[in-house]
Amino acid sequence: MIRVLRLQVHIDGQWRSAARVIPSARGSKDPNADVIVRYEFDYALDYEGRNDRPQAAVSLATPVSSADIACEKWPGFLMDLLPQGHALKSLRRFFPDIQDTPEQYWRMLTEFPIMPPGNLRIVGDGGRLNGLRNLQAYARSVGGGRQRRAAGFSREEVIQKGSDLVEHMIAHGAVVAGASGAGGAAPKFLLREDSAGLFHADGALEDAKTLRHWLVKYPRGNTPTDEEILRVEGAILDAAAHTGLRVFGNVRHEGNALFIERFDRVRPQSGAPLEYLALESFYSALGETLHGALCTHETYLGLIARHVTSRPAENEIAEYVARDILAQMTANNDNHGRNSSFLTGAAGTELAPLYDVAPMKWDSEGVSPATYWETNFASWKSDVASRLELDVGALDEALAERLEGLARMPALLEERGVMESYRRRGQGDARMQEVIDLSRRALERRAQSGL
């Protein structure tokens, strides 16, 4: 018998039982099977139609409803909850019988759910976190007589242990649920820092005792290029914050670890409860279940116009386009629909801050773009603006402002000591300036033509 998925949403200061995903009579062995999403009666009663609580929905594509929601295939948000990339690789170290095949996805979701970024999670019967239960059972079996490290781990340990951090935590009997909740090929861990500067897995420290929330990322491999890619990514994020693009919090590169402050956890004011913001990838909002699926920028622009509510659509579209220009400038071609997301809180929905900006063109394994312009940059605006009924003047103004900021990127990256990495690969100042000049001329042509 295939088990039902039980979903919880963190809202109004607590985890609430929100919905169930129910397999059809034919079963749900892979993402192409039909399912039903059913919100819990009391949850729907509290949150259906609540415009002041948009983060109550399990997905932007699945608003809170008292009626069953029939899905011809899995809803896209399930794939955001699935262990992927290094998280899955790490899980398989403990449970080698798990196979990375669509037929085993349902088993992974029911038996080994992660605690991903955002405010949505899967729990087992009785509200237990199955992943926590299974991993802690493993920890007891391998921890033996080692001293339990409930007190946390130092920054030096987090830096030095690298991709073996979870194994190091398990060996010392620490709670590790939530540490591997971030996807992607590179090792990434979700950690909490307490007031003493010690680090804990995301599910191991109470909100009230948490000073900061971090995503800690390590090189994808063990080569000097892998280490260089991570160092440059930190510099790009730090520099982008000075161009007007949306970047959140602190970014620190120490040793071979990149500490990125999380933007999905916000404490509105001192003493107030921690707010868990809803975070949903473009793939999820689009209902896409295929890993690395190809899509057009124009499709994502339509998605932005449809879902953003806390900022003008023109502003968010300009932000998205500017990020694509930044990616072209900085050799980042890893632009699939899970590297862009929506962030939703009580104030509404907007583009999540910039993340995953590594220059992946340098990666030895090769990364192919998954998102492309259906036409080209010079002609997208008139088509999109007309179809989405945008204010072209406001869009032009927002784009021009961001292009002014992006023009400073070469100098900002020079200050951070990474421009030499681009020059060695023939992607230095001149190439970055060429991207900016082409973008400006395209913008000017559209403005002169009145489109």
Short mmCIF file of C-alpha atoms in Angstrom, two decimals:
data_model
loop_
_atom_site.label_atom_id
_atom_site.label_comp_id
_atom_site.label_asym_id
_atom_site.label_seq_id
_atom_site.Cartn_x
_atom_site.Cartn_y
_atom_site.Cartn_z
CA MET A 1 0.00 0.00 0.00
CA ILE A 2 1.39 3.40 -1.01
CA ARG A 3 1.35 5.85 1.85
CA VAL A 4 -0.27 9.27 1.88
CA LEU A 5 2.04 12.30 2.09
CA ARG A 6 1.22 14.58 5.00
CA LEU A 7 2.24 18.22 4.64
CA GLN A 8 2.86 20.82 7.32
CA VAL A 9 3.16 24.57 6.81
CA HIS A 10 4.89 26.85 9.30
CA ILE A 11 2.56 29.79 9.73
CA ASP A 12 1.59 32.15 12.55
CA GLY A 13 4.49 30.93 14.66
CA GLN A 14 3.86 27.19 14.50
CA TRP A 15 3.85 24.11 12.29
CA ARG A 16 0.30 23.37 11.18
CA SER A 17 -1.00 20.19 9.56
CA ALA A 18 -2.01 21.67 6.23
CA ALA A 19 -2.72 19.11 3.53
CA ARG A 20 -2.33 15.57 2.26
CA VAL A 21 -1.24 14.28 -1.13
CA ILE A 22 -3.27 11.16 -1.83
CA PRO A 23 -2.25 8.63 -4.48
CA SER A 24 -4.81 7.36 -6.94
CA ALA A 25 -6.05 3.79 -6.90
CA ARG A 26 -3.46 3.00 -9.59
CA GLY A 27 -0.66 4.13 -7.31
CA SER A 28 1.88 6.95 -7.48
CA LYS A 29 5.18 5.33 -8.30
CA ASP A 30 6.50 8.21 -10.41
CA PRO A 31 5.81 11.92 -11.05
CA ASN A 32 3.52 11.15 -14.01
CA ALA A 33 0.91 9.47 -11.78
CA ASP A 34 -2.27 11.30 -10.81
CA VAL A 35 -2.84 12.38 -7.21
CA ILE A 36 -5.24 14.46 -5.12
CA VAL A 37 -4.17 17.38 -2.94
CA ARG A 38 -6.57 17.71 -0.03
CA TYR A 39 -6.26 20.54 2.49
CA GLU A 40 -7.15 19.65 6.08
CA PHE A 41 -10.65 20.85 6.98
CA ASP A 42 -9.64 23.09 9.90
CA TYR A 43 -6.69 24.50 7.96
CA ALA A 44 -8.88 25.39 4.98
CA LEU A 45 -11.38 26.94 7.38
CA ASP A 46 -8.64 29.17 8.83
CA TYR A 47 -6.83 30.17 5.65
CA GLU A 48 -8.98 29.79 2.53
CA GLY A 49 -9.25 33.15 0.78
CA ARG A 50 -6.95 34.88 3.28
CA ASN A 51 -5.09 37.50 1.25
CA ASP A 52 -3.21 38.49 4.40
CA ARG A 53 -1.73 34.99 4.65
CA PRO A 54 -0.60 34.06 1.13
CA GLN A 55 2.17 31.90 2.59
CA ALA A 56 -0.49 29.46 3.85
CA ALA A 57 -0.73 27.69 0.47
CA VAL A 58 1.48 24.66 -0.16
CA SER A 59 2.19 26.16 -3.60
CA LEU A 60 1.42 29.28 -5.60
CA ALA A 61 -0.23 26.93 -8.08
CA THR A 62 -2.34 25.24 -5.36
CA PRO A 63 -4.20 27.87 -3.28
CA VAL A 64 -5.86 26.83 -0.03
CA SER A 65 -9.21 25.27 -0.86
CA SER A 66 -11.89 23.32 0.95
CA ALA A 67 -12.41 21.24 -2.21
CA ASP A 68 -10.15 18.43 -3.38
CA ILE A 69 -7.61 19.41 -6.02
CA ALA A 70 -7.20 16.70 -8.67
CA CYS A 71 -3.78 16.62 -10.34
CA GLU A 72 -3.10 14.65 -13.53
CA LYS A 73 0.51 14.30 -12.40
CA TRP A 74 2.40 15.17 -9.24
CA PRO A 75 2.19 18.84 -8.28
CA GLY A 76 5.52 20.55 -8.89
CA PHE A 77 6.09 21.45 -5.25
CA LEU A 78 6.78 17.79 -4.39
CA MET A 79 10.00 17.96 -6.39
CA ASP A 80 11.19 20.89 -4.23
CA LEU A 81 10.78 18.55 -1.23
CA LEU A 82 12.69 15.65 -2.77
CA PRO A 83 16.30 14.91 -1.74
CA GLN A 84 18.39 15.84 -4.78
CA GLY A 85 21.99 16.31 -5.83
CA HIS A 86 24.47 16.07 -2.98
CA ALA A 87 21.63 15.72 -0.43
CA LEU A 88 20.60 12.47 -2.11
CA LYS A 89 24.21 11.35 -2.47
CA SER A 90 24.74 11.93 1.24
CA LEU A 91 21.54 10.04 2.11
CA ARG A 92 22.65 7.07 0.03
CA ARG A 93 25.80 6.79 2.14
CA PHE A 94 23.56 5.86 5.04
CA PHE A 95 20.89 3.94 3.10
CA PRO A 96 22.57 2.49 -0.03
CA ASP A 97 19.43 0.67 -1.20
CA ILE A 98 17.88 4.01 -2.25
CA GLN A 99 18.04 4.44 -6.02
CA ASP A 100 17.84 7.75 -7.85
CA THR A 101 14.96 6.72 -10.09
CA PRO A 102 11.47 8.21 -10.51
CA GLU A 103 9.97 4.93 -9.30
CA GLN A 104 11.60 5.50 -5.90
CA TYR A 105 10.70 9.17 -5.50
CA TRP A 106 7.54 8.45 -3.51
CA ARG A 107 9.49 6.22 -1.15
CA MET A 108 12.06 8.99 -0.66
CA LEU A 109 9.34 11.52 0.11
CA THR A 110 7.60 9.26 2.64
CA GLU A 111 10.61 7.68 4.33
CA PHE A 112 13.36 10.30 4.00
CA PRO A 113 11.76 13.72 3.67
CA ILE A 114 14.13 16.65 4.01
CA MET A 115 13.59 19.95 5.82
CA PRO A 116 14.06 22.22 2.81
CA PRO A 117 14.23 26.01 2.78
CA GLY A 118 10.84 27.64 3.04
CA ASN A 119 7.86 26.91 5.27
CA LEU A 120 6.70 23.54 3.90
CA ARG A 121 7.70 20.06 5.00
CA ILE A 122 6.53 16.45 4.90
CA VAL A 123 5.90 14.54 8.12
CA GLY A 124 5.10 10.92 8.87
CA ASP A 125 2.24 9.44 10.81
CA GLY A 126 1.61 11.24 14.07
CA GLY A 127 3.57 14.28 12.88
CA ARG A 128 6.98 12.62 13.23
CA LEU A 129 9.76 13.59 10.90
CA ASN A 130 10.64 10.28 9.25
CA GLY A 131 13.98 11.58 8.04
CA LEU A 132 14.86 12.60 11.60
CA ARG A 133 13.83 9.23 12.96
CA ASN A 134 15.76 7.25 10.35
CA LEU A 135 18.95 9.29 10.50
CA GLN A 136 19.04 9.43 14.26
CA ALA A 137 18.63 5.65 14.41
CA TYR A 138 21.67 5.49 12.16
CA ALA A 139 23.50 7.95 14.40
CA ARG A 140 22.90 5.75 17.44
CA SER A 141 24.24 2.72 15.61
CA VAL A 142 27.51 4.38 14.51
CA GLY A 143 28.01 6.84 17.35
CA GLY A 144 28.86 4.16 19.85
CA GLY A 145 30.61 5.60 22.84
CA ARG A 146 31.45 8.91 21.21
CA GLN A 147 30.54 11.96 23.22
CA ARG A 148 27.23 13.51 22.23
CA ARG A 149 27.68 16.96 20.77
CA ALA A 150 24.35 18.57 21.55
CA ALA A 151 26.24 21.80 22.27
CA GLY A 152 26.98 22.36 18.60
CA PHE A 153 30.03 22.60 16.35
CA SER A 154 32.60 25.34 15.93
CA ARG A 155 33.03 27.44 12.79
CA GLU A 156 36.43 25.80 12.28
CA GLU A 157 34.83 22.33 12.26
CA VAL A 158 32.20 23.46 9.76
CA ILE A 159 34.94 24.79 7.48
CA GLN A 160 37.35 21.87 7.84
CA LYS A 161 34.91 18.97 7.59
CA GLY A 162 33.49 20.19 4.29
CA SER A 163 31.23 17.71 2.52
CA ASP A 164 31.74 15.24 5.40
CA LEU A 165 30.08 17.59 7.89
CA VAL A 166 26.89 15.53 8.32
CA GLU A 167 28.89 12.34 8.85
CA HIS A 168 30.98 14.20 11.44
CA MET A 169 27.81 15.33 13.23
CA ILE A 170 26.33 11.82 13.13
CA ALA A 171 29.53 10.29 14.50
CA HIS A 172 29.14 12.55 17.53
CA GLY A 173 25.47 11.71 18.04
CA ALA A 174 24.18 15.17 17.10
CA VAL A 175 20.74 15.74 15.64
CA VAL A 176 21.25 16.18 11.89
CA ALA A 177 17.69 16.54 10.54
CA GLY A 178 17.51 19.42 8.15
CA ALA A 179 21.23 19.82 7.55
CA SER A 180 21.05 18.40 4.02
CA GLY A 181 17.83 20.14 3.03
CA ALA A 182 19.34 22.20 0.20
CA GLY A 183 19.52 20.70 -3.30
CA GLY A 184 22.14 21.02 -6.00
CA ALA A 185 25.24 19.11 -7.07
CA ALA A 186 27.60 20.98 -4.74
CA PRO A 187 27.56 20.02 -1.04
CA LYS A 188 25.26 22.46 0.79
CA PHE A 189 24.07 22.37 4.38
CA LEU A 190 21.44 24.35 6.26
CA LEU A 191 22.81 25.35 9.64
CA ARG A 192 21.79 27.49 12.58
CA GLU A 193 24.21 29.58 14.61
CA ASP A 194 23.57 30.13 18.32
CA SER A 195 24.60 33.10 20.46
CA ALA A 196 27.88 31.37 21.33
CA GLY A 197 28.84 31.11 17.66
CA LEU A 198 28.31 27.33 17.52
CA PHE A 199 26.55 25.66 14.59
CA HIS A 200 23.71 23.13 14.56
CA ALA A 201 21.72 21.34 11.87
CA ASP A 202 18.60 23.25 10.89
CA GLY A 203 16.27 20.92 12.82
CA ALA A 204 18.42 20.74 15.94
CA LEU A 205 18.13 24.20 17.49
CA GLU A 206 15.03 26.02 18.74
CA ASP A 207 14.01 29.24 17.02
CA ALA A 208 14.40 31.22 20.22
CA LYS A 209 18.03 30.10 20.59
CA THR A 210 18.98 30.79 16.97
CA LEU A 211 21.00 33.91 16.24
CA ARG A 212 21.46 33.43 12.47
CA HIS A 213 20.48 30.98 9.75
CA TRP A 214 23.07 29.93 7.19
CA LEU A 215 23.38 27.99 3.97
CA VAL A 216 26.96 26.69 3.92
CA LYS A 217 28.28 25.60 0.54
CA TYR A 218 31.47 23.73 -0.37
CA PRO A 219 33.28 23.12 -3.69
CA ARG A 220 31.56 20.70 -6.05
CA GLY A 221 34.77 18.67 -6.43
CA ASN A 222 38.35 18.58 -5.16
CA THR A 223 40.17 20.42 -7.94
CA PRO A 224 41.63 23.94 -7.75
CA THR A 225 39.01 25.00 -10.32
CA ASP A 226 36.19 23.77 -8.07
CA GLU A 227 37.61 25.82 -5.21
CA GLU A 228 38.02 28.83 -7.50
CA ILE A 229 34.40 28.60 -8.67
CA LEU A 230 33.17 28.73 -5.06
CA ARG A 231 35.43 31.66 -4.17
CA VAL A 232 34.27 33.61 -7.23
CA GLU A 233 30.62 32.85 -6.44
CA GLY A 234 31.04 34.49 -3.05
CA ALA A 235 32.61 37.54 -4.70
CA ILE A 236 29.77 37.77 -7.26
CA LEU A 237 27.11 37.69 -4.54
CA ASP A 238 28.94 40.28 -2.46
CA ALA A 239 29.52 42.52 -5.49
CA ALA A 240 25.95 42.18 -6.78
CA ALA A 241 24.67 43.61 -3.51
CA HIS A 242 26.37 46.89 -4.52
CA THR A 243 24.75 47.06 -7.97
CA GLY A 244 21.13 47.37 -6.86
CA LEU A 245 20.27 43.73 -7.47
CA ARG A 246 18.44 41.96 -4.66
CA VAL A 247 20.93 40.17 -2.43
CA PHE A 248 20.16 39.28 1.17
CA GLY A 249 22.34 39.34 4.26
CA ASN A 250 25.95 38.41 4.84
CA VAL A 251 28.18 36.42 2.49
CA ARG A 252 31.46 35.06 3.86
CA HIS A 253 34.05 32.90 2.12
CA GLU A 254 36.29 31.19 4.65
CA GLY A 255 38.70 28.41 3.75
CA ASN A 256 36.76 26.20 1.36
CA ALA A 257 33.36 27.14 2.74
CA LEU A 258 30.93 29.80 1.56
CA PHE A 259 28.57 31.03 4.29
CA ILE A 260 25.39 32.60 2.83
CA GLU A 261 22.84 34.04 5.23
CA ARG A 262 19.39 32.58 4.57
CA PHE A 263 16.60 34.87 3.41
CA ASP A 264 13.66 32.55 4.17
CA ARG A 265 13.92 33.08 7.94
CA VAL A 266 13.08 36.54 9.25
CA ARG A 267 12.65 37.89 12.75
CA PRO A 268 10.50 41.00 12.24
CA GLN A 269 11.68 42.62 15.47
CA SER A 270 13.55 41.76 18.61
CA GLY A 271 11.60 39.28 20.71
CA ALA A 272 9.07 38.53 17.95
CA PRO A 273 8.55 34.94 16.75
CA LEU A 274 10.66 33.82 13.82
CA GLU A 275 8.81 34.04 10.51
CA TYR A 276 9.23 31.18 8.03
CA LEU A 277 8.76 32.56 4.51
CA ALA A 278 7.45 30.32 1.75
CA LEU A 279 10.09 29.58 -0.89
CA GLU A 280 9.06 27.97 -4.18
CA SER A 281 11.14 27.35 -7.29
CA PHE A 282 10.02 28.44 -10.74
CA TYR A 283 9.79 24.77 -11.71
CA SER A 284 7.39 24.16 -8.84
CA ALA A 285 5.20 27.18 -9.57
CA LEU A 286 5.09 26.09 -13.20
CA GLY A 287 4.10 22.53 -12.25
CA GLU A 288 7.28 21.08 -13.80
CA THR A 289 8.45 17.72 -12.39
CA LEU A 290 11.33 16.96 -14.76
CA HIS A 291 14.81 17.69 -13.41
CA GLY A 292 16.65 20.21 -15.60
CA ALA A 293 13.64 20.77 -17.87
CA LEU A 294 14.18 23.25 -20.71
CA CYS A 295 12.10 26.42 -20.56
CA THR A 296 12.06 29.92 -22.04
CA HIS A 297 12.76 33.17 -20.24
CA GLU A 298 9.48 34.46 -21.68
CA THR A 299 7.59 31.67 -19.85
CA TYR A 300 9.20 32.65 -16.57
CA LEU A 301 8.43 36.34 -17.17
CA GLY A 302 4.76 35.38 -17.54
CA LEU A 303 5.02 33.40 -14.32
CA ILE A 304 6.46 36.43 -12.55
CA ALA A 305 3.68 38.72 -13.83
CA ARG A 306 1.08 36.19 -12.69
CA HIS A 307 2.34 35.61 -9.16
CA VAL A 308 4.14 38.71 -7.81
CA THR A 309 1.94 40.82 -5.55
CA SER A 310 4.21 42.71 -3.13
CA ARG A 311 6.07 44.68 -5.84
CA PRO A 312 5.14 45.99 -9.31
CA ALA A 313 5.46 43.33 -12.01
CA GLU A 314 7.65 45.69 -14.07
CA ASN A 315 10.15 45.89 -11.21
CA GLU A 316 10.36 42.12 -10.80
CA ILE A 317 10.67 41.49 -14.54
CA ALA A 318 13.49 44.04 -14.72
CA GLU A 319 15.17 42.28 -11.79
CA TYR A 320 14.90 38.92 -13.53
CA VAL A 321 16.26 40.25 -16.84
CA ALA A 322 19.14 41.99 -15.04
CA ARG A 323 20.03 38.69 -13.38
CA ASP A 324 20.22 37.04 -16.79
CA ILE A 325 22.56 39.81 -17.94
CA LEU A 326 24.67 39.26 -14.81
CA ALA A 327 24.81 35.54 -15.60
CA GLN A 328 26.06 36.29 -19.12
CA MET A 329 28.70 38.63 -17.68
CA THR A 330 29.97 36.18 -15.08
CA ALA A 331 29.96 32.83 -16.95
CA ASN A 332 27.00 31.40 -15.08
CA ASN A 333 25.04 29.15 -17.44
CA ASP A 334 23.38 27.02 -14.72
CA ASN A 335 20.04 28.78 -15.16
CA HIS A 336 17.50 25.99 -14.63
CA GLY A 337 14.14 26.63 -12.98
CA ARG A 338 15.25 25.59 -9.52
CA ASN A 339 17.88 28.34 -9.36
CA SER A 340 15.17 31.03 -9.39
CA SER A 341 12.38 31.15 -6.84
CA PHE A 342 9.47 33.09 -5.41
CA LEU A 343 9.49 34.24 -1.79
CA THR A 344 6.13 34.69 -0.06
CA GLY A 345 5.34 36.24 3.31
CA ALA A 346 2.41 38.08 4.83
CA ALA A 347 3.13 41.08 2.55
CA GLY A 348 2.81 39.00 -0.62
CA THR A 349 5.00 37.33 -3.23
CA GLU A 350 8.16 38.59 -4.92
CA LEU A 351 11.31 37.21 -6.51
CA ALA A 352 13.57 35.60 -3.95
CA PRO A 353 16.97 37.23 -3.57
CA LEU A 354 19.79 36.18 -5.88
CA TYR A 355 21.41 32.78 -5.21
CA ASP A 356 23.43 30.08 -7.00
CA VAL A 357 25.49 32.48 -9.12
CA ALA A 358 28.62 30.36 -9.60
CA PRO A 359 30.54 30.64 -12.93
CA MET A 360 29.59 27.09 -13.94
CA LYS A 361 30.97 27.47 -17.49
CA TRP A 362 34.32 26.70 -15.85
CA ASP A 363 33.13 23.39 -14.40
CA SER A 364 34.96 20.39 -15.86
CA GLU A 365 31.81 18.25 -16.01
CA GLY A 366 30.07 20.76 -18.25
CA VAL A 367 26.79 22.51 -17.49
CA SER A 368 24.32 23.32 -20.26
CA PRO A 369 21.81 26.19 -19.99
CA ALA A 370 18.25 25.06 -19.35
CA THR A 371 16.59 28.44 -19.96
CA TYR A 372 16.81 30.38 -23.22
CA TRP A 373 15.26 33.39 -24.97
CA GLU A 374 12.56 32.38 -27.43
CA THR A 375 13.46 35.38 -29.58
CA ASN A 376 16.43 37.44 -28.32
CA PHE A 377 17.12 40.20 -25.86
CA ALA A 378 16.62 42.91 -28.46
CA SER A 379 13.03 41.94 -29.18
CA TRP A 380 11.66 40.23 -26.07
CA LYS A 381 10.40 43.41 -24.43
CA SER A 382 7.81 44.47 -26.97
CA ASP A 383 6.35 40.97 -27.14
CA VAL A 384 6.27 40.41 -23.39
CA ALA A 385 5.14 43.93 -22.49
CA SER A 386 2.19 43.71 -24.88
CA ARG A 387 1.15 40.22 -23.84
CA LEU A 388 1.44 40.90 -20.10
CA GLU A 389 0.01 44.44 -20.29
CA LEU A 390 3.05 46.02 -18.67
CA ASP A 391 3.86 49.70 -18.27
CA VAL A 392 6.74 49.94 -20.77
CA GLY A 393 7.98 53.25 -19.32
CA ALA A 394 8.23 51.78 -15.83
CA LEU A 395 9.94 48.69 -17.23
CA ASP A 396 12.48 50.80 -19.16
CA GLU A 397 13.26 52.85 -16.07
CA ALA A 398 13.74 49.79 -13.85
CA LEU A 399 15.96 48.11 -16.47
CA ALA A 400 18.08 51.20 -17.04
CA GLU A 401 18.68 51.58 -13.31
CA ARG A 402 19.89 48.00 -13.02
CA LEU A 403 22.12 48.28 -16.07
CA GLU A 404 23.83 51.27 -14.45
CA GLY A 405 24.53 49.10 -11.44
CA LEU A 406 25.74 46.14 -13.49
CA ALA A 407 28.19 48.38 -15.34
CA ARG A 408 30.12 48.58 -12.06
CA MET A 409 30.55 44.80 -11.80
CA PRO A 410 34.05 44.58 -13.35
CA ALA A 411 35.39 47.15 -10.89
CA LEU A 412 33.58 45.52 -7.97
CA LEU A 413 34.97 42.09 -8.87
CA GLU A 414 38.43 43.64 -9.28
CA GLU A 415 38.19 44.97 -5.73
CA ARG A 416 37.37 41.44 -4.55
CA GLY A 417 40.36 39.96 -6.32
CA VAL A 418 38.61 37.67 -8.80
CA MET A 419 38.84 39.46 -12.15
CA GLU A 420 42.10 37.65 -12.92
CA SER A 421 40.13 34.38 -12.94
CA TYR A 422 37.99 35.81 -15.77
CA ARG A 423 40.93 37.27 -17.69
CA ARG A 424 42.72 33.91 -17.74
CA ARG A 425 39.69 32.49 -19.53
CA GLY A 426 39.21 35.38 -21.95
CA GLN A 427 36.12 36.59 -20.07
CA GLY A 428 37.53 39.73 -18.48
CA ASP A 429 36.60 43.41 -18.44
CA ALA A 430 36.07 43.70 -22.20
CA ARG A 431 33.66 40.76 -22.36
CA MET A 432 31.65 42.06 -19.39
CA GLN A 433 31.50 45.52 -20.91
CA GLU A 434 30.36 44.03 -24.22
CA VAL A 435 27.39 42.38 -22.52
CA ILE A 436 26.42 45.67 -20.87
CA ASP A 437 26.81 47.64 -24.12
CA LEU A 438 24.68 45.17 -26.07
CA SER A 439 22.01 45.29 -23.39
CA ARG A 440 21.98 49.08 -23.34
CA ARG A 441 21.74 49.35 -27.12
CA ALA A 442 18.86 46.86 -27.17
CA LEU A 443 17.07 48.86 -24.51
CA GLU A 444 17.65 52.13 -26.37
CA ARG A 445 16.35 50.66 -29.64
CA ARG A 446 13.14 49.55 -27.99
CA ALA A 447 12.70 52.97 -26.38
CA GLN A 448 13.32 54.83 -29.66
CA SER A 449 10.80 52.65 -31.49
CA GLY A 450 8.19 53.44 -28.87
CA LEU A 451 7.74 49.80 -27.89
#
